[in-house]
């Protein structure tokens, strides 16, 4: 019997950086407002690359030195796919030559990466098998640059992990995947509506968000799903080395640490640099920490997401 483990992590960010000051040139906002309310200083914006292009860069890095024919599964968690169809994961498959992989996208907004990890771990049963789990977003194509209440928050990027089913002990220790559909109205993007026949082809509707409701939701539900996840595994909060939370707002992360009575140092952040990259955010964070040697094999890590749906999810993994 073998178990799935995270073998490698990787990230890819578009080069073009847009600072708060840059945004204040095109809308009524300021560096001071954005920083104090969210912790964000800058974000990357993709000008030429679509979501699949970012995901493909991550997949290529993850598969360096591996046989792509050995990949059983590719899941791309995204709320900003290139298209309704084909799935972004299928485009990744073609680019890396993973001819034997089952491929699909998963839509759970900013909880998407945690959802996708859990699905991949449960699907990857073949001993020696491999899966790519990638969070990738070009949220900038869903941003209304006239709406300062949402435009300042989001950024583009991708991150992901290679999962291998070759461990002798379990590494995925517990998970909680929650959804609260009755709160759906508080966050949407890409909303479509039925058209009269023969109606015009419509574009995608931009982000619409009730920031206060999402803030309230996140600061209550994230501690809840983390606590439930740890209880399921019989692991105490103090035993966890790192809590990698969805990077939506620095104040949310601080508040979650406070509610769990844990030091903020256990909640690393990169929101200042990259803003909210939705399904990509925890994967970008994990890959960055791994590059710096701050997340290492053997560490006990909680990944937790929250966002559109509304959804909230937590996963306890041993790296
Ligand atoms: N610059 C300057 N002023 C602004 C801006 C801006 N960019 N945006 C709003 N304001 C103004 C408002 O108009 C308001 O002015 P008023 O008092 O004259 O009416 C004032 O600032 C306060 O606005 P609030 O919306 O009350 O500000 P709040 O403190 O709630 O902060 C924020 C807003 C940052 C969005 C916060 O509510 C938040 O972070 N919520 C969580 C959002 C979140 O996490 N979303 C992502 C979920 S992930 C996903 O699924 C994609």
CSV table of C-alpha atoms and ligand atoms in Angstrom, one decimal:
chain,number,residue,atom,x,y,z
A,1,UNK,CA,0.0,0.0,0.0
A,2,UNK,CA,1.4,3.4,-0.9
A,3,UNK,CA,0.0,6.9,-0.2
A,4,UNK,CA,-0.1,10.3,-2.0
A,5,UNK,CA,2.3,13.0,-1.1
A,6,UNK,CA,3.3,16.4,-2.4
A,7,UNK,CA,6.6,15.8,-4.2
A,8,UNK,CA,7.2,19.3,-5.6
A,9,UNK,CA,5.7,22.7,-5.8
A,10,UNK,CA,6.1,25.5,-8.3
A,11,UNK,CA,4.7,28.9,-9.2
A,12,UNK,CA,4.6,31.3,-12.1
A,13,UNK,CA,3.8,35.0,-12.0
A,14,UNK,CA,3.3,37.3,-15.0
A,15,UNK,CA,6.1,39.9,-15.1
A,16,UNK,CA,4.0,43.1,-15.3
A,17,UNK,CA,3.6,44.6,-11.8
A,18,UNK,CA,1.0,47.2,-11.0
A,19,UNK,CA,1.5,49.2,-7.8
A,20,UNK,CA,-1.1,50.9,-5.7
A,21,UNK,CA,0.2,54.2,-6.9
A,22,UNK,CA,-0.3,53.0,-10.5
A,23,UNK,CA,-3.9,52.2,-9.7
A,24,UNK,CA,-4.4,55.6,-8.1
A,25,UNK,CA,-3.6,57.1,-11.5
A,26,UNK,CA,-6.7,55.5,-13.0
A,27,UNK,CA,-9.2,55.4,-10.1
A,28,UNK,CA,-10.1,57.3,-7.0
A,29,UNK,CA,-7.9,55.4,-4.5
A,30,UNK,CA,-4.6,55.6,-2.7
A,31,UNK,CA,-1.7,53.5,-1.6
A,32,UNK,CA,-2.5,54.3,2.0
A,33,UNK,CA,-6.2,53.1,1.7
A,34,UNK,CA,-5.3,49.9,-0.1
A,35,UNK,CA,-2.4,49.0,2.3
A,36,UNK,CA,-4.2,49.7,5.5
A,37,UNK,CA,-7.5,47.9,4.5
A,38,UNK,CA,-5.9,44.9,2.7
A,39,UNK,CA,-2.1,44.7,3.1
A,40,UNK,CA,-1.7,44.8,-0.7
A,41,UNK,CA,1.1,46.9,-2.2
A,42,UNK,CA,1.3,45.5,-5.7
A,43,UNK,CA,-0.1,42.8,-8.0
A,44,UNK,CA,0.9,41.1,-11.2
A,45,UNK,CA,-1.2,41.6,-14.3
A,46,UNK,CA,-1.1,39.4,-17.3
A,47,UNK,CA,-1.2,41.3,-20.6
A,48,UNK,CA,-0.6,38.6,-23.1
A,49,UNK,CA,-0.9,35.3,-21.3
A,50,UNK,CA,-4.2,33.6,-20.6
A,51,UNK,CA,-4.9,31.3,-17.6
A,52,UNK,CA,-3.7,28.2,-19.4
A,53,UNK,CA,-0.4,29.9,-20.3
A,54,UNK,CA,0.3,30.5,-16.6
A,55,UNK,CA,-0.8,26.9,-15.7
A,56,UNK,CA,1.4,25.4,-18.4
A,57,UNK,CA,4.5,27.2,-17.1
A,58,UNK,CA,3.8,25.7,-13.7
A,59,UNK,CA,3.2,22.2,-15.1
A,60,UNK,CA,6.5,22.3,-17.1
A,61,UNK,CA,8.4,23.2,-14.0
A,62,UNK,CA,6.7,20.4,-12.0
A,63,UNK,CA,7.4,17.8,-14.6
A,64,UNK,CA,11.1,18.6,-15.2
A,65,UNK,CA,12.8,15.3,-15.0
A,66,UNK,CA,9.5,13.3,-15.0
A,67,UNK,CA,7.9,11.2,-17.7
A,68,UNK,CA,4.7,13.0,-18.7
A,69,UNK,CA,3.2,9.7,-19.8
A,70,UNK,CA,3.2,8.7,-16.1
A,71,UNK,CA,0.7,11.5,-15.2
A,72,UNK,CA,-2.7,10.1,-14.3
A,73,UNK,CA,-4.6,13.2,-13.6
A,74,UNK,CA,-4.4,17.0,-14.1
A,75,UNK,CA,-6.8,19.3,-12.2
A,76,UNK,CA,-6.7,23.0,-12.7
A,77,UNK,CA,-8.6,25.0,-10.0
A,78,UNK,CA,-9.7,28.3,-11.6
A,79,UNK,CA,-12.5,30.8,-11.7
A,80,UNK,CA,-11.0,32.4,-14.8
A,81,UNK,CA,-10.5,29.6,-17.3
A,82,UNK,CA,-9.6,30.4,-20.9
A,83,UNK,CA,-13.0,29.2,-21.9
A,84,UNK,CA,-16.1,27.3,-20.7
A,85,UNK,CA,-14.7,24.5,-22.9
A,86,UNK,CA,-12.1,23.1,-23.4
A,87,UNK,CA,-11.0,22.8,-19.8
A,88,UNK,CA,-7.8,24.6,-19.0
A,89,UNK,CA,-6.4,21.2,-17.7
A,90,UNK,CA,-6.8,19.8,-21.2
A,91,UNK,CA,-4.7,22.6,-22.6
A,92,UNK,CA,-2.0,21.9,-20.0
A,93,UNK,CA,-2.2,18.2,-21.0
A,94,UNK,CA,-1.5,19.0,-24.6
A,95,UNK,CA,1.4,21.4,-23.8
A,96,UNK,CA,3.2,18.9,-21.5
A,97,UNK,CA,2.4,15.7,-23.4
A,98,UNK,CA,0.6,14.0,-20.5
A,99,UNK,CA,-1.3,11.7,-22.9
A,100,UNK,CA,-2.6,9.3,-20.2
A,101,UNK,CA,-4.0,11.9,-17.9
A,102,UNK,CA,-7.7,12.6,-17.1
A,103,UNK,CA,-8.1,16.3,-17.2
A,104,UNK,CA,-10.7,18.7,-15.8
A,105,UNK,CA,-11.1,22.1,-14.2
A,106,UNK,CA,-12.5,22.6,-10.8
A,107,UNK,CA,-14.5,25.7,-9.8
A,108,UNK,CA,-14.6,26.5,-6.1
A,109,UNK,CA,-13.2,30.1,-6.4
A,110,UNK,CA,-10.6,30.8,-3.7
A,111,UNK,CA,-11.2,27.4,-2.1
A,112,UNK,CA,-10.4,25.7,-5.4
A,113,UNK,CA,-6.8,24.7,-4.7
A,114,UNK,CA,-7.7,22.9,-1.4
A,115,UNK,CA,-10.8,21.3,-3.1
A,116,UNK,CA,-8.6,20.1,-6.0
A,117,UNK,CA,-5.9,18.7,-3.7
A,118,UNK,CA,-8.5,16.6,-1.9
A,119,UNK,CA,-10.1,15.3,-5.1
A,120,UNK,CA,-6.6,14.5,-6.5
A,121,UNK,CA,-5.5,12.6,-3.4
A,122,UNK,CA,-8.7,10.6,-3.5
A,123,UNK,CA,-8.5,9.8,-7.2
A,124,UNK,CA,-4.8,8.9,-7.3
A,125,UNK,CA,-4.9,5.3,-6.3
A,126,UNK,CA,-2.4,3.8,-8.7
A,127,UNK,CA,0.9,3.0,-6.8
A,128,UNK,CA,3.6,5.1,-8.5
A,129,UNK,CA,1.0,7.3,-10.1
A,130,UNK,CA,1.3,11.1,-10.5
A,131,UNK,CA,-1.1,14.0,-10.5
A,132,UNK,CA,-0.7,17.7,-11.2
A,133,UNK,CA,-2.8,20.0,-9.1
A,134,UNK,CA,-2.6,23.6,-10.3
A,135,UNK,CA,-4.4,26.8,-9.2
A,136,UNK,CA,-4.2,29.4,-12.0
A,137,UNK,CA,-6.0,32.7,-12.5
A,138,UNK,CA,-6.1,35.7,-14.8
A,139,UNK,CA,-8.6,37.6,-12.6
A,140,UNK,CA,-7.7,40.8,-14.4
A,141,UNK,CA,-10.0,39.9,-17.2
A,142,UNK,CA,-12.9,39.8,-14.7
A,143,UNK,CA,-12.0,43.1,-13.1
A,144,UNK,CA,-14.0,46.3,-13.7
A,145,UNK,CA,-11.3,49.0,-13.6
A,146,UNK,CA,-14.0,51.5,-12.8
A,147,UNK,CA,-15.0,49.8,-9.6
A,148,UNK,CA,-12.4,50.7,-6.9
A,149,UNK,CA,-14.1,48.4,-4.3
A,150,UNK,CA,-12.9,45.3,-6.2
A,151,UNK,CA,-10.3,46.4,-8.7
A,152,UNK,CA,-7.6,47.0,-6.1
A,153,UNK,CA,-7.8,43.5,-4.7
A,154,UNK,CA,-7.0,41.0,-7.4
A,155,UNK,CA,-4.0,39.8,-9.3
A,156,UNK,CA,-2.9,37.1,-11.8
A,157,UNK,CA,-0.7,34.1,-11.2
A,158,UNK,CA,-0.4,30.4,-11.0
A,159,UNK,CA,1.0,27.8,-8.6
A,160,UNK,CA,0.8,24.1,-8.3
A,161,UNK,CA,2.1,20.8,-6.9
A,162,UNK,CA,3.1,17.4,-8.3
A,163,UNK,CA,1.5,14.6,-6.3
A,164,UNK,CA,3.1,11.2,-6.3
A,165,UNK,CA,1.5,8.0,-4.9
A,166,UNK,CA,4.7,6.5,-3.5
A,167,UNK,CA,4.8,7.3,0.2
A,168,UNK,CA,4.8,4.6,2.8
A,169,UNK,CA,2.8,6.6,5.3
A,170,UNK,CA,-0.2,8.9,4.8
A,171,UNK,CA,0.7,12.6,4.1
A,172,UNK,CA,-2.9,13.9,3.5
A,173,UNK,CA,-4.2,13.7,7.0
A,174,UNK,CA,-7.6,15.3,7.0
A,175,UNK,CA,-9.8,17.7,5.0
A,176,UNK,CA,-12.9,19.8,5.3
A,177,UNK,CA,-14.6,21.0,2.2
A,178,UNK,CA,-17.6,23.2,2.9
A,179,UNK,CA,-20.0,25.1,0.8
A,180,UNK,CA,-22.7,27.7,1.7
A,181,UNK,CA,-24.7,28.2,-1.4
A,182,UNK,CA,-27.3,30.4,0.3
A,183,UNK,CA,-24.5,33.1,0.6
A,184,UNK,CA,-23.7,32.9,-3.2
A,185,UNK,CA,-25.0,36.5,-3.8
A,186,UNK,CA,-22.1,38.0,-1.8
A,187,UNK,CA,-19.5,37.3,-4.4
A,188,UNK,CA,-19.8,36.7,-8.1
A,189,UNK,CA,-17.8,37.1,-11.4
A,190,UNK,CA,-18.5,36.0,-14.9
A,191,UNK,CA,-22.3,36.0,-14.2
A,192,UNK,CA,-24.3,35.0,-17.3
A,193,UNK,CA,-28.0,35.4,-18.0
A,194,UNK,CA,-30.4,33.8,-20.4
A,195,UNK,CA,-30.8,35.9,-23.6
A,196,UNK,CA,-34.0,36.5,-25.6
A,197,UNK,CA,-33.9,34.7,-28.9
A,198,UNK,CA,-32.0,35.7,-31.1
A,199,UNK,CA,-30.0,37.7,-28.5
A,200,UNK,CA,-26.5,39.2,-28.8
A,201,UNK,CA,-23.4,37.3,-27.7
A,202,UNK,CA,-22.7,38.7,-24.2
A,203,UNK,CA,-19.3,39.4,-22.5
A,204,UNK,CA,-18.4,38.3,-19.0
A,205,UNK,CA,-19.8,40.3,-16.1
A,206,UNK,CA,-17.1,41.6,-13.8
A,207,UNK,CA,-16.6,41.0,-10.1
A,208,UNK,CA,-19.4,41.9,-7.8
A,209,UNK,CA,-18.7,41.6,-4.1
A,210,UNK,CA,-20.2,42.5,-0.7
A,211,UNK,CA,-16.8,43.0,1.0
A,212,UNK,CA,-18.1,43.2,4.5
A,213,UNK,CA,-20.1,40.0,4.3
A,214,UNK,CA,-17.2,38.1,2.8
A,215,UNK,CA,-14.9,39.5,5.5
A,216,UNK,CA,-17.4,38.4,8.2
A,217,UNK,CA,-17.8,35.0,6.6
A,218,UNK,CA,-14.0,34.4,6.2
A,219,UNK,CA,-13.1,35.4,9.8
A,220,UNK,CA,-15.8,33.0,11.2
A,221,UNK,CA,-15.7,30.1,8.8
A,222,UNK,CA,-11.9,29.7,8.3
A,223,UNK,CA,-11.2,29.1,12.0
A,224,UNK,CA,-14.1,26.7,12.0
A,225,UNK,CA,-12.9,24.6,9.1
A,226,UNK,CA,-9.4,24.6,10.4
A,227,UNK,CA,-10.5,23.4,13.8
A,228,UNK,CA,-12.7,20.7,12.4
A,229,UNK,CA,-9.9,19.5,10.1
A,230,UNK,CA,-7.5,19.2,13.0
A,231,UNK,CA,-10.0,17.5,15.2
A,232,UNK,CA,-10.6,14.9,12.4
A,233,UNK,CA,-6.9,14.1,12.4
A,234,UNK,CA,-6.5,14.3,16.2
A,235,UNK,CA,-3.8,16.9,15.8
A,236,UNK,CA,-3.5,20.0,18.1
A,237,UNK,CA,-3.2,23.5,16.8
A,238,UNK,CA,0.2,23.9,18.4
A,239,UNK,CA,1.6,20.9,16.4
A,240,UNK,CA,1.0,22.6,13.1
A,241,UNK,CA,4.2,24.3,11.6
A,242,UNK,CA,2.5,26.6,9.1
A,243,UNK,CA,-1.0,27.8,8.2
A,244,UNK,CA,-1.1,28.8,4.5
A,245,UNK,CA,-4.3,30.8,4.2
A,246,UNK,CA,-5.9,32.1,1.0
A,247,UNK,CA,-4.3,35.5,0.5
A,248,UNK,CA,-7.4,37.8,0.2
A,249,UNK,CA,-6.7,40.4,2.9
A,250,UNK,CA,-4.0,40.7,5.5
A,251,UNK,CA,-6.6,41.7,8.1
A,252,UNK,CA,-8.5,38.5,7.6
A,253,UNK,CA,-5.4,36.4,8.1
A,254,UNK,CA,-4.5,38.3,11.3
A,255,UNK,CA,-8.0,37.9,12.6
A,256,UNK,CA,-8.0,34.2,12.0
A,257,UNK,CA,-4.7,33.8,13.8
A,258,UNK,CA,-6.2,35.8,16.7
A,259,UNK,CA,-9.3,33.7,16.9
A,260,UNK,CA,-7.2,30.5,16.9
A,261,UNK,CA,-5.0,32.1,19.6
A,262,UNK,CA,-1.9,31.4,17.5
A,263,UNK,CA,1.2,33.6,16.7
A,264,UNK,CA,1.0,35.5,13.3
A,265,UNK,CA,4.4,34.1,12.5
A,266,UNK,CA,2.8,30.8,11.7
A,267,UNK,CA,0.7,32.5,9.0
A,268,UNK,CA,3.1,33.5,6.3
A,269,UNK,CA,1.8,36.1,3.7
A,270,UNK,CA,2.7,37.2,0.3
A,271,UNK,CA,-0.4,39.4,-0.3
A,272,UNK,CA,1.7,42.6,-0.3
A,273,UNK,CA,3.4,41.5,-3.5
A,274,UNK,CA,0.7,39.6,-5.4
A,275,UNK,CA,-2.7,40.6,-4.1
A,276,UNK,CA,-5.6,38.1,-4.2
A,277,UNK,CA,-4.9,35.5,-6.9
A,278,UNK,CA,-7.9,33.3,-5.9
A,279,UNK,CA,-7.3,29.6,-6.5
A,280,UNK,CA,-3.6,30.2,-7.2
A,281,UNK,CA,-2.8,32.0,-3.9
A,282,UNK,CA,-2.0,29.1,-1.5
A,283,UNK,CA,0.0,27.3,-4.2
A,284,UNK,CA,2.0,30.4,-5.0
A,285,UNK,CA,2.6,30.9,-1.3
A,286,UNK,CA,3.7,27.3,-0.7
A,287,UNK,CA,6.0,27.3,-3.7
A,288,UNK,CA,7.6,30.5,-2.6
A,289,UNK,CA,8.2,29.2,1.0
A,290,UNK,CA,9.7,26.0,-0.4
A,291,UNK,CA,12.1,28.0,-2.6
A,292,UNK,CA,13.2,29.9,0.5
A,293,UNK,CA,13.6,26.7,2.6
A,294,UNK,CA,10.8,27.9,4.9
A,295,UNK,CA,8.5,25.0,4.1
A,296,UNK,CA,10.3,21.7,4.2
A,297,UNK,CA,9.7,17.9,3.9
A,298,UNK,CA,8.2,16.7,7.2
A,299,UNK,CA,6.5,20.0,8.1
A,300,UNK,CA,2.9,19.8,9.2
A,301,UNK,CA,0.9,22.3,7.1
A,302,UNK,CA,-2.7,23.5,7.0
A,303,UNK,CA,-3.9,24.9,3.7
A,304,UNK,CA,-7.1,26.9,4.0
A,305,UNK,CA,-9.2,28.7,1.4
A,306,UNK,CA,-12.4,30.7,1.3
A,307,UNK,CA,-14.3,32.6,-1.3
A,308,UNK,CA,-17.0,32.4,-4.0
A,309,UNK,CA,-19.8,29.9,-3.4
A,310,UNK,CA,-19.4,30.9,-0.7
A,311,UNK,CA,-17.0,28.1,0.1
A,312,UNK,CA,-14.4,27.4,2.8
A,313,UNK,CA,-12.0,24.5,2.9
A,314,UNK,CA,-9.0,23.2,4.9
A,315,UNK,CA,-6.5,20.4,4.3
A,316,UNK,CA,-3.9,19.1,6.8
A,317,UNK,CA,-0.8,17.7,5.0
A,318,UNK,CA,2.6,16.5,6.0
A,319,UNK,CA,5.0,17.8,3.4
B,1,LIG,N1,-10.0,53.2,-2.3
B,1,LIG,C1,-10.4,54.2,-1.5
B,1,LIG,N2,-11.6,54.1,-0.9
B,1,LIG,C2,-12.4,53.0,-1.1
B,1,LIG,C3,-11.9,52.0,-1.9
B,1,LIG,C4,-10.7,52.1,-2.6
B,1,LIG,N3,-10.1,51.2,-3.4
B,1,LIG,N4,-12.8,51.0,-1.9
B,1,LIG,C5,-13.8,51.4,-1.1
B,1,LIG,N5,-13.5,52.7,-0.6
B,1,LIG,C6,-14.3,53.5,0.3
B,1,LIG,C7,-15.8,53.1,0.3
B,1,LIG,O1,-16.5,53.8,-0.8
B,1,LIG,C8,-16.2,53.6,1.6
B,1,LIG,O2,-16.4,55.0,1.6
B,1,LIG,P1,-17.6,55.7,2.4
B,1,LIG,O3,-17.3,55.3,3.8
B,1,LIG,O4,-17.5,57.1,2.0
B,1,LIG,O5,-18.9,55.0,1.9
B,1,LIG,C9,-15.0,53.3,2.5
B,1,LIG,O6,-13.9,53.2,1.6
B,1,LIG,C10,-15.1,52.1,3.3
B,1,LIG,O7,-15.5,51.0,2.5
B,1,LIG,P2,-15.8,49.5,3.0
B,1,LIG,O8,-16.3,48.7,1.9
B,1,LIG,O9,-16.7,49.6,4.3
B,1,LIG,O10,-14.3,49.1,3.5
B,1,LIG,P3,-13.9,47.9,4.3
B,1,LIG,O11,-13.1,48.3,5.5
B,1,LIG,O12,-15.0,46.9,4.5
B,1,LIG,O13,-12.8,47.2,3.3
B,1,LIG,C11,-12.6,45.4,1.8
B,1,LIG,C12,-13.2,46.7,2.1
B,1,LIG,C13,-11.1,45.5,1.8
B,1,LIG,C14,-13.0,44.8,0.5
B,1,LIG,C15,-12.9,44.4,3.0
B,1,LIG,O14,-14.3,44.4,3.2
B,1,LIG,C16,-12.5,43.0,2.6
B,1,LIG,O15,-11.3,42.7,2.5
B,1,LIG,N6,-13.5,42.1,2.6
B,1,LIG,C17,-13.2,40.7,2.2
B,1,LIG,C18,-13.0,40.6,0.7
B,1,LIG,C19,-12.5,39.3,0.3
B,1,LIG,O16,-11.7,38.7,0.9
B,1,LIG,N7,-12.8,39.1,-1.0
B,1,LIG,C20,-12.2,38.0,-1.7
B,1,LIG,C21,-12.8,36.7,-1.5
B,1,LIG,S1,-12.0,35.6,-2.4
B,1,LIG,C22,-12.7,35.2,-3.9
B,1,LIG,O17,-13.5,34.3,-3.9
B,1,LIG,C23,-12.4,35.9,-5.2
